[in-house]
PDB file of C-alpha atoms in Angstrom:
ATOM      1  CA  MET I   1      26.142  55.748  45.735  1.00  0.00           C
ATOM      2  CA  ARG I   2      24.638  53.444  48.343  1.00  0.00           C
ATOM      3  CA  HIS I   3      21.944  52.322  45.907  1.00  0.00           C
ATOM      4  CA  ILE I   4      24.583  51.576  43.262  1.00  0.00           C
ATOM      5  CA  MET I   5      26.580  49.472  45.739  1.00  0.00           C
ATOM      6  CA  ASP I   6      23.446  47.597  46.834  1.00  0.00           C
ATOM      7  CA  TYR I   7      22.555  46.946  43.205  1.00  0.00           C
ATOM      8  CA  SER I   8      26.084  45.708  42.429  1.00  0.00           C
ATOM      9  CA  PHE I   9      25.989  43.419  45.458  1.00  0.00           C
ATOM     10  CA  CYS I  10      22.673  41.963  44.308  1.00  0.00           C
ATOM     11  CA  LEU I  11      24.098  41.286  40.839  1.00  0.00           C
ATOM     12  CA  ILE I  12      27.169  39.562  42.273  1.00  0.00           C
ATOM     13  CA  TYR I  13      25.003  37.530  44.659  1.00  0.00           C
ATOM     14  CA  ALA I  14      22.669  36.482  41.839  1.00  0.00           C
ATOM     15  CA  ALA I  15      25.561  35.545  39.562  1.00  0.00           C
ATOM     16  CA  SER I  16      27.259  33.560  42.329  1.00  0.00           C
ATOM     17  CA  SER I  17      24.015  31.753  43.117  1.00  0.00           C
ATOM     18  CA  LEU I  18      23.534  30.810  39.463  1.00  0.00           C
ATOM     19  CA  ILE I  19      27.086  29.492  39.232  1.00  0.00           C
ATOM     20  CA  LEU I  20      26.664  27.418  42.385  1.00  0.00           C
ATOM     21  CA  LEU I  21      23.311  26.114  41.120  1.00  0.00           C
ATOM     22  CA  PHE I  22      24.904  25.146  37.784  1.00  0.00           C
ATOM     23  CA  ILE I  23      27.740  23.316  39.557  1.00  0.00           C
ATOM     24  CA  ALA I  24      25.277  21.507  41.836  1.00  0.00           C
ATOM     25  CA  LEU I  25      23.202  20.431  38.830  1.00  0.00           C
ATOM     26  CA  GLN I  26      26.332  19.132  37.078  1.00  0.00           C
ATOM     27  CA  ILE I  27      27.485  17.166  40.125  1.00  0.00           C
ATOM     28  CA  PHE I  28      24.231  15.754  41.432  1.00  0.00           C
ATOM     29  CA  PHE I  29      21.631  15.757  38.663  1.00  0.00           C
ATOM     30  CA  ILE I  30      22.359  16.222  34.943  1.00  0.00           C
ATOM     31  CA  SER I  31      25.411  16.517  32.719  1.00  0.00           C
ATOM     32  CA  SER I  32      25.623  16.898  28.955  1.00  0.00           C
ATOM     33  CA  PHE I  33      27.972  14.980  26.648  1.00  0.00           C
ATOM     34  CA  LYS I  34      28.550  15.145  22.908  1.00  0.00           C
ATOM     35  CA  ILE I  35      28.867  11.934  20.893  1.00  0.00           C
ATOM     36  CA  PRO I  36      31.958  12.242  18.649  1.00  0.00           C
ATOM     37  CA  SER I  37      31.815   8.978  16.669  1.00  0.00           C
ATOM     38  CA  ASP I  38      29.550   6.219  15.366  1.00  0.00           C
ATOM     39  CA  SER I  39      30.764   3.563  17.852  1.00  0.00           C
ATOM     40  CA  MET I  40      27.263   3.429  19.386  1.00  0.00           C
ATOM     41  CA  TYR I  41      25.323   3.586  16.118  1.00  0.00           C
ATOM     42  CA  PRO I  42      22.358   3.203  15.701  1.00  0.00           C
ATOM     43  CA  ALA I  43      21.453   3.959  19.333  1.00  0.00           C
ATOM     44  CA  LEU I  44      23.548   7.132  19.203  1.00  0.00           C
ATOM     45  CA  GLU I  45      24.891   9.034  16.217  1.00  0.00           C
ATOM     46  CA  ALA I  46      27.911  11.305  15.855  1.00  0.00           C
ATOM     47  CA  GLY I  47      26.729  14.821  16.664  1.00  0.00           C
ATOM     48  CA  ASP I  48      24.159  13.752  19.251  1.00  0.00           C
ATOM     49  CA  ASN I  49      24.253  15.606  22.557  1.00  0.00           C
ATOM     50  CA  ILE I  50      22.893  13.573  25.437  1.00  0.00           C
ATOM     51  CA  TRP I  51      21.869  14.213  29.011  1.00  0.00           C
ATOM     52  CA  ILE I  52      23.098  11.929  31.768  1.00  0.00           C
ATOM     53  CA  CYS I  53      20.669  11.507  34.655  1.00  0.00           C
ATOM     54  CA  LYS I  54      22.995  11.008  37.613  1.00  0.00           C
ATOM     55  CA  PRO I  55      20.441  10.145  40.351  1.00  0.00           C
ATOM     56  CA  VAL I  56      19.611   6.897  38.503  1.00  0.00           C
ATOM     57  CA  ILE I  57      22.787   5.101  39.645  1.00  0.00           C
ATOM     58  CA  GLY I  58      23.957   7.790  42.076  1.00  0.00           C
ATOM     59  CA  PRO I  59      26.211  10.852  41.565  1.00  0.00           C
ATOM     60  CA  ARG I  60      29.926  10.740  42.350  1.00  0.00           C
ATOM     61  CA  ILE I  61      31.870  12.958  44.744  1.00  0.00           C
ATOM     62  CA  PHE I  62      35.648  13.307  44.418  1.00  0.00           C
ATOM     63  CA  ASN I  63      38.483  15.831  44.343  1.00  0.00           C
ATOM     64  CA  ILE I  64      38.075  17.244  40.845  1.00  0.00           C
ATOM     65  CA  PHE I  65      41.206  19.421  41.196  1.00  0.00           C
ATOM     66  CA  ALA I  66      43.355  16.357  41.853  1.00  0.00           C
ATOM     67  CA  SER I  67      41.732  14.592  38.909  1.00  0.00           C
ATOM     68  CA  LEU I  68      42.488  17.533  36.611  1.00  0.00           C
ATOM     69  CA  GLN I  69      46.158  16.966  37.488  1.00  0.00           C
ATOM     70  CA  ASN I  70      45.756  13.252  36.595  1.00  0.00           C
ATOM     71  CA  LYS I  71      46.241  12.225  40.221  1.00  0.00           C
ATOM     72  CA  GLN I  72      44.613   9.170  41.761  1.00  0.00           C
ATOM     73  CA  THR I  73      41.791  10.254  44.047  1.00  0.00           C
ATOM     74  CA  THR I  74      39.149   8.517  46.129  1.00  0.00           C
ATOM     75  CA  ILE I  75      35.726   8.497  44.472  1.00  0.00           C
ATOM     76  CA  TYR I  76      32.534   8.167  46.490  1.00  0.00           C
ATOM     77  CA  ARG I  77      29.158   7.320  44.979  1.00  0.00           C
ATOM     78  CA  LEU I  78      25.956   8.480  46.622  1.00  0.00           C
ATOM     79  CA  PRO I  79      22.984   6.075  46.702  1.00  0.00           C
ATOM     80  CA  GLY I  80      21.094   5.847  43.414  1.00  0.00           C
ATOM     81  CA  LEU I  81      17.561   4.974  42.409  1.00  0.00           C
ATOM     82  CA  LYS I  82      18.525   1.649  40.814  1.00  0.00           C
ATOM     83  CA  GLN I  83      21.407  -0.673  39.998  1.00  0.00           C
ATOM     84  CA  ILE I  84      23.136  -0.782  36.629  1.00  0.00           C
ATOM     85  CA  GLN I  85      21.531  -3.375  34.370  1.00  0.00           C
ATOM     86  CA  ARG I  86      22.801  -5.293  31.354  1.00  0.00           C
ATOM     87  CA  ASN I  87      22.171  -3.275  28.153  1.00  0.00           C
ATOM     88  CA  ASP I  88      22.167   0.092  29.967  1.00  0.00           C
ATOM     89  CA  ILE I  89      24.055   2.720  27.973  1.00  0.00           C
ATOM     90  CA  LEU I  90      26.702   4.252  30.241  1.00  0.00           C
ATOM     91  CA  VAL I  91      28.944   7.305  30.089  1.00  0.00           C
ATOM     92  CA  PHE I  92      32.266   6.850  31.895  1.00  0.00           C
ATOM     93  CA  ASN I  93      35.771   8.191  32.288  1.00  0.00           C
ATOM     94  CA  PHE I  94      37.952   6.117  29.971  1.00  0.00           C
ATOM     95  CA  PRO I  95      40.070   3.990  32.343  1.00  0.00           C
ATOM     96  CA  CYS I  96      43.079   3.526  30.006  1.00  0.00           C
ATOM     97  CA  PRO I  97      43.779   7.011  28.580  1.00  0.00           C
ATOM     98  CA  ASN I  98      47.547   6.626  28.204  1.00  0.00           C
ATOM     99  CA  ASN I  99      47.997   2.913  27.512  1.00  0.00           C
ATOM    100  CA  TRP I 100      45.895  -0.223  27.819  1.00  0.00           C
ATOM    101  CA  ASP I 101      48.155  -1.761  30.459  1.00  0.00           C
ATOM    102  CA  ASP I 102      47.334   0.782  33.192  1.00  0.00           C
ATOM    103  CA  ILE I 103      44.165   2.132  34.775  1.00  0.00           C
ATOM    104  CA  GLU I 104      44.208   5.887  35.297  1.00  0.00           C
ATOM    105  CA  MET I 105      41.663   8.645  35.813  1.00  0.00           C
ATOM    106  CA  HIS I 106      41.382  11.209  33.028  1.00  0.00           C
ATOM    107  CA  ILE I 107      38.581  13.540  34.068  1.00  0.00           C
ATOM    108  CA  LEU I 108      38.230  15.096  30.596  1.00  0.00           C
ATOM    109  CA  LYS I 109      38.159  11.902  28.523  1.00  0.00           C
ATOM    110  CA  TYR I 110      34.774  10.196  28.314  1.00  0.00           C
ATOM    111  CA  TYR I 111      33.437   7.150  26.493  1.00  0.00           C
ATOM    112  CA  VAL I 112      29.884   5.935  26.027  1.00  0.00           C
ATOM    113  CA  LYS I 113      29.185   2.197  25.657  1.00  0.00           C
ATOM    114  CA  ARG I 114      26.527  -0.394  26.419  1.00  0.00           C
ATOM    115  CA  CYS I 115      26.835  -2.549  29.539  1.00  0.00           C
ATOM    116  CA  ILE I 116      27.156  -6.206  28.546  1.00  0.00           C
ATOM    117  CA  GLY I 117      28.469  -7.858  31.719  1.00  0.00           C
ATOM    118  CA  LEU I 118      27.872  -7.120  35.411  1.00  0.00           C
ATOM    119  CA  PRO I 119      30.070  -7.791  38.453  1.00  0.00           C
ATOM    120  CA  GLY I 120      29.972 -11.535  39.086  1.00  0.00           C
ATOM    121  CA  ASP I 121      29.197 -12.461  35.463  1.00  0.00           C
ATOM    122  CA  SER I 122      31.228 -14.936  33.446  1.00  0.00           C
ATOM    123  CA  LEU I 123      31.279 -13.553  29.897  1.00  0.00           C
ATOM    124  CA  SER I 124      32.253 -15.092  26.576  1.00  0.00           C
ATOM    125  CA  ILE I 125      32.004 -14.283  22.890  1.00  0.00           C
ATOM    126  CA  GLU I 126      30.984 -17.352  20.900  1.00  0.00           C
ATOM    127  CA  LYS I 127      31.070 -17.143  17.107  1.00  0.00           C
ATOM    128  CA  GLY I 128      30.745 -13.361  17.384  1.00  0.00           C
ATOM    129  CA  PHE I 129      27.888 -13.252  19.911  1.00  0.00           C
ATOM    130  CA  PHE I 130      28.049 -12.161  23.551  1.00  0.00           C
ATOM    131  CA  LYS I 131      27.152 -14.816  26.099  1.00  0.00           C
ATOM    132  CA  VAL I 132      26.802 -14.550  29.884  1.00  0.00           C
ATOM    133  CA  GLU I 133      26.654 -17.785  31.830  1.00  0.00           C
ATOM    134  CA  GLY I 134      23.172 -18.321  33.273  1.00  0.00           C
ATOM    135  CA  TYR I 135      21.612 -15.402  31.352  1.00  0.00           C
ATOM    136  CA  THR I 136      19.390 -15.989  28.332  1.00  0.00           C
ATOM    137  CA  GLY I 137      18.291 -12.435  27.500  1.00  0.00           C
ATOM    138  CA  ALA I 138      19.524 -10.232  24.662  1.00  0.00           C
ATOM    139  CA  LEU I 139      22.978  -8.666  24.971  1.00  0.00           C
ATOM    140  CA  GLY I 140      24.178  -5.695  22.951  1.00  0.00           C
ATOM    141  CA  ASN I 141      23.378  -4.982  19.311  1.00  0.00           C
ATOM    142  CA  HIS I 142      22.406  -8.244  17.627  1.00  0.00           C
ATOM    143  CA  ARG I 143      22.807  -6.907  14.063  1.00  0.00           C
ATOM    144  CA  SER I 144      26.402  -5.837  14.682  1.00  0.00           C
ATOM    145  CA  GLN I 145      27.270  -9.197  16.223  1.00  0.00           C
ATOM    146  CA  THR I 146      25.700 -10.978  13.239  1.00  0.00           C
ATOM    147  CA  ILE I 147      27.912  -9.004  10.836  1.00  0.00           C
ATOM    148  CA  ILE I 148      31.021  -9.869  12.874  1.00  0.00           C
ATOM    149  CA  ALA I 149      29.995 -13.539  13.030  1.00  0.00           C
ATOM    150  CA  GLN I 150      29.734 -13.735   9.236  1.00  0.00           C
ATOM    151  CA  ARG I 151      33.173 -12.258   8.542  1.00  0.00           C
ATOM    152  CA  ASP I 152      36.448 -14.154   8.307  1.00  0.00           C
ATOM    153  CA  LYS I 153      39.601 -13.162  10.169  1.00  0.00           C
ATOM    154  CA  GLU I 154      41.184 -11.815   6.980  1.00  0.00           C
ATOM    155  CA  ASP I 155      38.238  -9.450   6.419  1.00  0.00           C
ATOM    156  CA  PHE I 156      38.963  -7.335   9.504  1.00  0.00           C
ATOM    157  CA  GLU I 157      41.231  -4.305   9.470  1.00  0.00           C
ATOM    158  CA  ASP I 158      44.543  -4.475  11.340  1.00  0.00           C
ATOM    159  CA  GLY I 159      44.101  -4.210  15.108  1.00  0.00           C
ATOM    160  CA  VAL I 160      40.385  -5.059  15.059  1.00  0.00           C
ATOM    161  CA  TYR I 161      40.404  -8.850  15.253  1.00  0.00           C
ATOM    162  CA  HIS I 162      42.628  -9.575  18.281  1.00  0.00           C
ATOM    163  CA  CYS I 163      41.449  -8.693  21.776  1.00  0.00           C
ATOM    164  CA  PHE I 164      42.206  -8.253  25.468  1.00  0.00           C
ATOM    165  CA  PRO I 165      44.409  -9.278  27.208  1.00  0.00           C
ATOM    166  CA  ASN I 166      46.707  -8.832  24.186  1.00  0.00           C
ATOM    167  CA  ASP I 167      49.031 -11.593  25.345  1.00  0.00           C
ATOM    168  CA  THR I 168      50.431 -14.454  23.277  1.00  0.00           C
ATOM    169  CA  SER I 169      49.307 -16.912  25.976  1.00  0.00           C
ATOM    170  CA  PHE I 170      45.735 -16.167  24.893  1.00  0.00           C
ATOM    171  CA  HIS I 171      44.196 -16.469  21.467  1.00  0.00           C
ATOM    172  CA  TRP I 172      41.090 -14.396  22.096  1.00  0.00           C
ATOM    173  CA  ASN I 173      39.518 -12.370  19.325  1.00  0.00           C
ATOM    174  CA  ILE I 174      36.225 -10.581  18.652  1.00  0.00           C
ATOM    175  CA  LYS I 175      34.617 -13.844  17.516  1.00  0.00           C
ATOM    176  CA  ASP I 176      36.044 -16.188  20.155  1.00  0.00           C
ATOM    177  CA  PHE I 177      36.646 -14.631  23.567  1.00  0.00           C
ATOM    178  CA  GLY I 178      36.721 -15.819  27.154  1.00  0.00           C
ATOM    179  CA  PRO I 179      35.272 -16.975  29.350  1.00  0.00           C
ATOM    180  CA  LEU I 180      36.268 -13.917  31.380  1.00  0.00           C
ATOM    181  CA  TYR I 181      35.074 -13.629  34.967  1.00  0.00           C
ATOM    182  CA  ILE I 182      34.073 -10.059  35.873  1.00  0.00           C
ATOM    183  CA  PRO I 183      35.056  -9.442  39.511  1.00  0.00           C
ATOM    184  CA  LYS I 184      32.800  -7.938  42.123  1.00  0.00           C
ATOM    185  CA  ALA I 185      33.917  -6.457  45.431  1.00  0.00           C
ATOM    186  CA  GLY I 186      34.704  -9.232  47.920  1.00  0.00           C
ATOM    187  CA  ASP I 187      35.449 -11.870  45.267  1.00  0.00           C
ATOM    188  CA  THR I 188      38.604 -13.913  45.816  1.00  0.00           C
ATOM    189  CA  ILE I 189      40.534 -15.420  42.913  1.00  0.00           C
ATOM    190  CA  ARG I 190      43.505 -17.763  42.802  1.00  0.00           C
ATOM    191  CA  LEU I 191      46.591 -15.982  41.467  1.00  0.00           C
ATOM    192  CA  ASN I 192      47.884 -18.459  38.918  1.00  0.00           C
ATOM    193  CA  GLN I 193      49.653 -17.431  35.717  1.00  0.00           C
ATOM    194  CA  PHE I 194      46.350 -17.259  33.834  1.00  0.00           C
ATOM    195  CA  ASN I 195      44.720 -14.879  36.324  1.00  0.00           C
ATOM    196  CA  TYR I 196      47.904 -12.869  36.721  1.00  0.00           C
ATOM    197  CA  ILE I 197      47.709 -11.886  33.047  1.00  0.00           C
ATOM    198  CA  LEU I 198      43.973 -11.171  33.148  1.00  0.00           C
ATOM    199  CA  TYR I 199      43.759  -9.169  36.369  1.00  0.00           C
ATOM    200  CA  LYS I 200      47.238  -7.684  36.860  1.00  0.00           C
ATOM    201  CA  LYS I 201      46.345  -4.077  36.062  1.00  0.00           C
ATOM    202  CA  TYR I 202      43.213  -4.133  38.225  1.00  0.00           C
ATOM    203  CA  ILE I 203      45.109  -5.428  41.237  1.00  0.00           C
ATOM    204  CA  GLU I 204      47.838  -2.841  40.663  1.00  0.00           C
ATOM    205  CA  TRP I 205      45.210  -0.093  40.428  1.00  0.00           C
ATOM    206  CA  GLU I 206      43.460  -1.197  43.602  1.00  0.00           C
ATOM    207  CA  GLN I 207      46.712  -1.550  45.532  1.00  0.00           C
ATOM    208  CA  GLN I 208      48.589   1.325  43.853  1.00  0.00           C
ATOM    209  CA  CYS I 209      51.763  -0.731  43.517  1.00  0.00           C
ATOM    210  CA  ASP I 210      53.308  -3.200  41.088  1.00  0.00           C
ATOM    211  CA  LEU I 211      52.315  -6.844  40.850  1.00  0.00           C
ATOM    212  CA  ASN I 212      55.157  -9.055  39.607  1.00  0.00           C
ATOM    213  CA  GLU I 213      55.632 -12.636  38.478  1.00  0.00           C
ATOM    214  CA  ILE I 214      58.975 -14.236  39.358  1.00  0.00           C
ATOM    215  CA  ASN I 215      59.599 -17.911  38.619  1.00  0.00           C
ATOM    216  CA  SER I 216      55.843 -18.572  38.331  1.00  0.00           C
ATOM    217  CA  ARG I 217      55.187 -16.937  41.715  1.00  0.00           C
ATOM    218  CA  ILE I 218      53.206 -13.706  42.162  1.00  0.00           C
ATOM    219  CA  TYR I 219      54.476 -10.902  44.388  1.00  0.00           C
ATOM    220  CA  LEU I 220      52.873  -7.694  45.662  1.00  0.00           C
ATOM    221  CA  LYS I 221      55.110  -5.352  47.678  1.00  0.00           C
ATOM    222  CA  ASN I 222      57.671  -8.195  47.837  1.00  0.00           C
ATOM    223  CA  LYS I 223      55.063 -10.423  49.486  1.00  0.00           C
ATOM    224  CA  GLU I 224      54.036 -13.614  47.715  1.00  0.00           C
ATOM    225  CA  LEU I 225      50.341 -13.852  46.927  1.00  0.00           C
ATOM    226  CA  THR I 226      48.456 -17.035  46.103  1.00  0.00           C
ATOM    227  CA  HIS I 227      44.987 -15.425  46.193  1.00  0.00           C
ATOM    228  CA  TYR I 228      43.564 -11.938  45.848  1.00  0.00           C
ATOM    229  CA  GLU I 229      40.331 -10.380  47.145  1.00  0.00           C
ATOM    230  CA  PHE I 230      38.976  -7.603  44.932  1.00  0.00           C
ATOM    231  CA  LYS I 231      38.008  -4.286  46.522  1.00  0.00           C
ATOM    232  CA  LYS I 232      35.987  -2.916  43.599  1.00  0.00           C
ATOM    233  CA  ASP I 233      33.170  -3.840  41.211  1.00  0.00           C
ATOM    234  CA  TYR I 234      33.866  -4.101  37.472  1.00  0.00           C
ATOM    235  CA  TYR I 235      31.793  -4.104  34.277  1.00  0.00           C
ATOM    236  CA  PHE I 236      32.195  -5.223  30.667  1.00  0.00           C
ATOM    237  CA  VAL I 237      31.021  -2.658  28.101  1.00  0.00           C
ATOM    238  CA  ALA I 238      30.837  -2.669  24.304  1.00  0.00           C
ATOM    239  CA  GLY I 239      29.798  -0.401  21.466  1.00  0.00           C
ATOM    240  CA  ASP I 240      26.733  -1.153  19.368  1.00  0.00           C
ATOM    241  CA  ASN I 241      28.843  -0.676  16.229  1.00  0.00           C
ATOM    242  CA  GLY I 242      31.138  -3.536  17.136  1.00  0.00           C
ATOM    243  CA  GLU I 243      33.498  -3.177  14.172  1.00  0.00           C
ATOM    244  CA  ASN I 244      34.329   0.414  15.072  1.00  0.00           C
ATOM    245  CA  SER I 245      34.419   0.547  18.854  1.00  0.00           C
ATOM    246  CA  GLN I 246      37.305   0.584  21.322  1.00  0.00           C
ATOM    247  CA  ASP I 247      35.658  -1.133  24.261  1.00  0.00           C
ATOM    248  CA  SER I 248      36.130  -3.868  26.876  1.00  0.00           C
ATOM    249  CA  ARG I 249      36.987  -6.365  24.186  1.00  0.00           C
ATOM    250  CA  TYR I 250      40.261  -4.457  23.706  1.00  0.00           C
ATOM    251  CA  TRP I 251      41.182  -2.599  26.902  1.00  0.00           C
ATOM    252  CA  GLY I 252      39.422  -4.785  29.470  1.00  0.00           C
ATOM    253  CA  LEU I 253      37.090  -4.164  32.365  1.00  0.00           C
ATOM    254  CA  LEU I 254      35.553  -0.903  33.541  1.00  0.00           C
ATOM    255  CA  PRO I 255      35.847  -0.015  37.256  1.00  0.00           C
ATOM    256  CA  GLU I 256      32.486   0.948  38.754  1.00  0.00           C
ATOM    257  CA  GLU I 257      33.666   4.261  40.140  1.00  0.00           C
ATOM    258  CA  TYR I 258      34.662   5.495  36.700  1.00  0.00           C
ATOM    259  CA  ILE I 259      31.020   5.395  35.575  1.00  0.00           C
ATOM    260  CA  VAL I 260      29.522   8.895  35.343  1.00  0.00           C
ATOM    261  CA  GLY I 261      25.931   7.828  34.821  1.00  0.00           C
ATOM    262  CA  LYS I 262      23.316   6.318  32.568  1.00  0.00           C
ATOM    263  CA  ALA I 263      22.543   7.992  29.242  1.00  0.00           C
ATOM    264  CA  TRP I 264      19.027   9.413  29.362  1.00  0.00           C
ATOM    265  CA  ILE I 265      17.899  11.514  26.412  1.00  0.00           C
ATOM    266  CA  VAL I 266      19.147  13.162  23.204  1.00  0.00           C
ATOM    267  CA  TRP I 267      18.556  16.873  23.784  1.00  0.00           C
ATOM    268  CA  LYS I 268      20.361  18.149  20.672  1.00  0.00           C
ATOM    269  CA  SER I 269      21.568  16.504  17.472  1.00  0.00           C
ATOM    270  CA  ILE I 270      23.564  18.188  14.713  1.00  0.00           C
ATOM    271  CA  ASP I 271      24.738  16.397  11.574  1.00  0.00           C
ATOM    272  CA  PRO I 272      28.573  16.748  11.666  1.00  0.00           C
ATOM    273  CA  TYR I 273      28.750  16.808   7.860  1.00  0.00           C
ATOM    274  CA  THR I 274      26.014  19.319   7.040  1.00  0.00           C
ATOM    275  CA  GLY I 275      25.751  21.273  10.300  1.00  0.00           C
ATOM    276  CA  LYS I 276      21.978  20.885  10.195  1.00  0.00           C
ATOM    277  CA  ILE I 277      19.835  20.046  13.215  1.00  0.00           C
ATOM    278  CA  ARG I 278      18.375  16.536  13.104  1.00  0.00           C
ATOM    279  CA  TRP I 279      14.964  17.442  14.472  1.00  0.00           C
ATOM    280  CA  LYS I 280      13.662  13.866  14.518  1.00  0.00           C
ATOM    281  CA  ARG I 281      16.304  12.879  17.077  1.00  0.00           C
ATOM    282  CA  LEU I 282      15.541  15.628  19.580  1.00  0.00           C
ATOM    283  CA  PHE I 283      14.318  14.388  22.969  1.00  0.00           C
ATOM    284  CA  ASN I 284      14.471  10.751  21.952  1.00  0.00           C
ATOM    285  CA  PRO I 285      15.211   8.458  24.917  1.00  0.00           C
ATOM    286  CA  VAL I 286      18.558   6.645  24.793  1.00  0.00           C
ATOM    287  CA  ASN I 287      18.119   2.883  24.898  1.00  0.00           C
TER     288      ASN I 287
END
C-alpha cells in the first residue's frame, strides 16, 4: 500500500510540474495562435498556426482572472531583448472588442497586424500609401497599397473606404488619412476640438473616467483641461491585405500593453478548405 501511495504521489507531482512548466512557457516564452483570416496575406494565411516569441519585446504579467471577467487590470511588461520596430508583425489583444469608441481588455480576442507607426511618429496615408514623417524606408505591404491607390471611392465595399476617427469633422479615408500623431508616454498635447476627437478614448482609458466637451471646453472629472500628458505608448498597425483588414485605420491606435509579442514562426499550417497540411509553410519565419 505504501508503494502504491508513493507511486501516486510521484504521478501527481510529475503532472503538477508539467502543468506549471506549461503555464510558465505560455507566460514567459512562447504562445501559439491560429490565423483565422487572410487579413495578413501573403505574410500569413488563414489556417497558419504561429509561435510568438515573448522574450523579444518582453512578456507581460497581469491578473488573468480579472481579465477573464473583462475587468480593467494593471499590466506589467518585463524587459525584452529589443524594441518594437516598424514592419514587425505583432499579436495583440484587440483593444476595441465591444465598440470602436472604447478601449477594453478582452483576453480571449486576438488580432495580428504589422506595425506601421511607432510612439512619437506622425503618420499619414497619401494616395493610398503609408507615410511617416522623417522616415524613408518601406512601410507595410506595397502591393496592397498600390491596389488601393488605383481604385476609386465607388469601387470599395460599404464600410471600407471611410476611416478613424469616424467623425464628420474629418474626411479621412484609406487613401487620404492624417496626419495623425501617435503619442508616446510623457507627450503633452493641447486639448483643442481637433485633438479631443482624435484622443478622447485614449485619455478616458488612461484616466478611467469620461472626457467631455462643453461649449468648446474640455473637462475631465469636472476639471477643465487645456493640455494632456499621455501615460502610455501607442502604435499604429495595419494588415498586409489592406482591403480586408480591420486595423488602426478604422479603430485607431494600439496601446503598448495590449501587445502580446512578435510573431516568430509558422509551426503548423492547414488549408481551411481542404484540411490538408501545407508542408511548404511549416517552420517558415514570419516577416
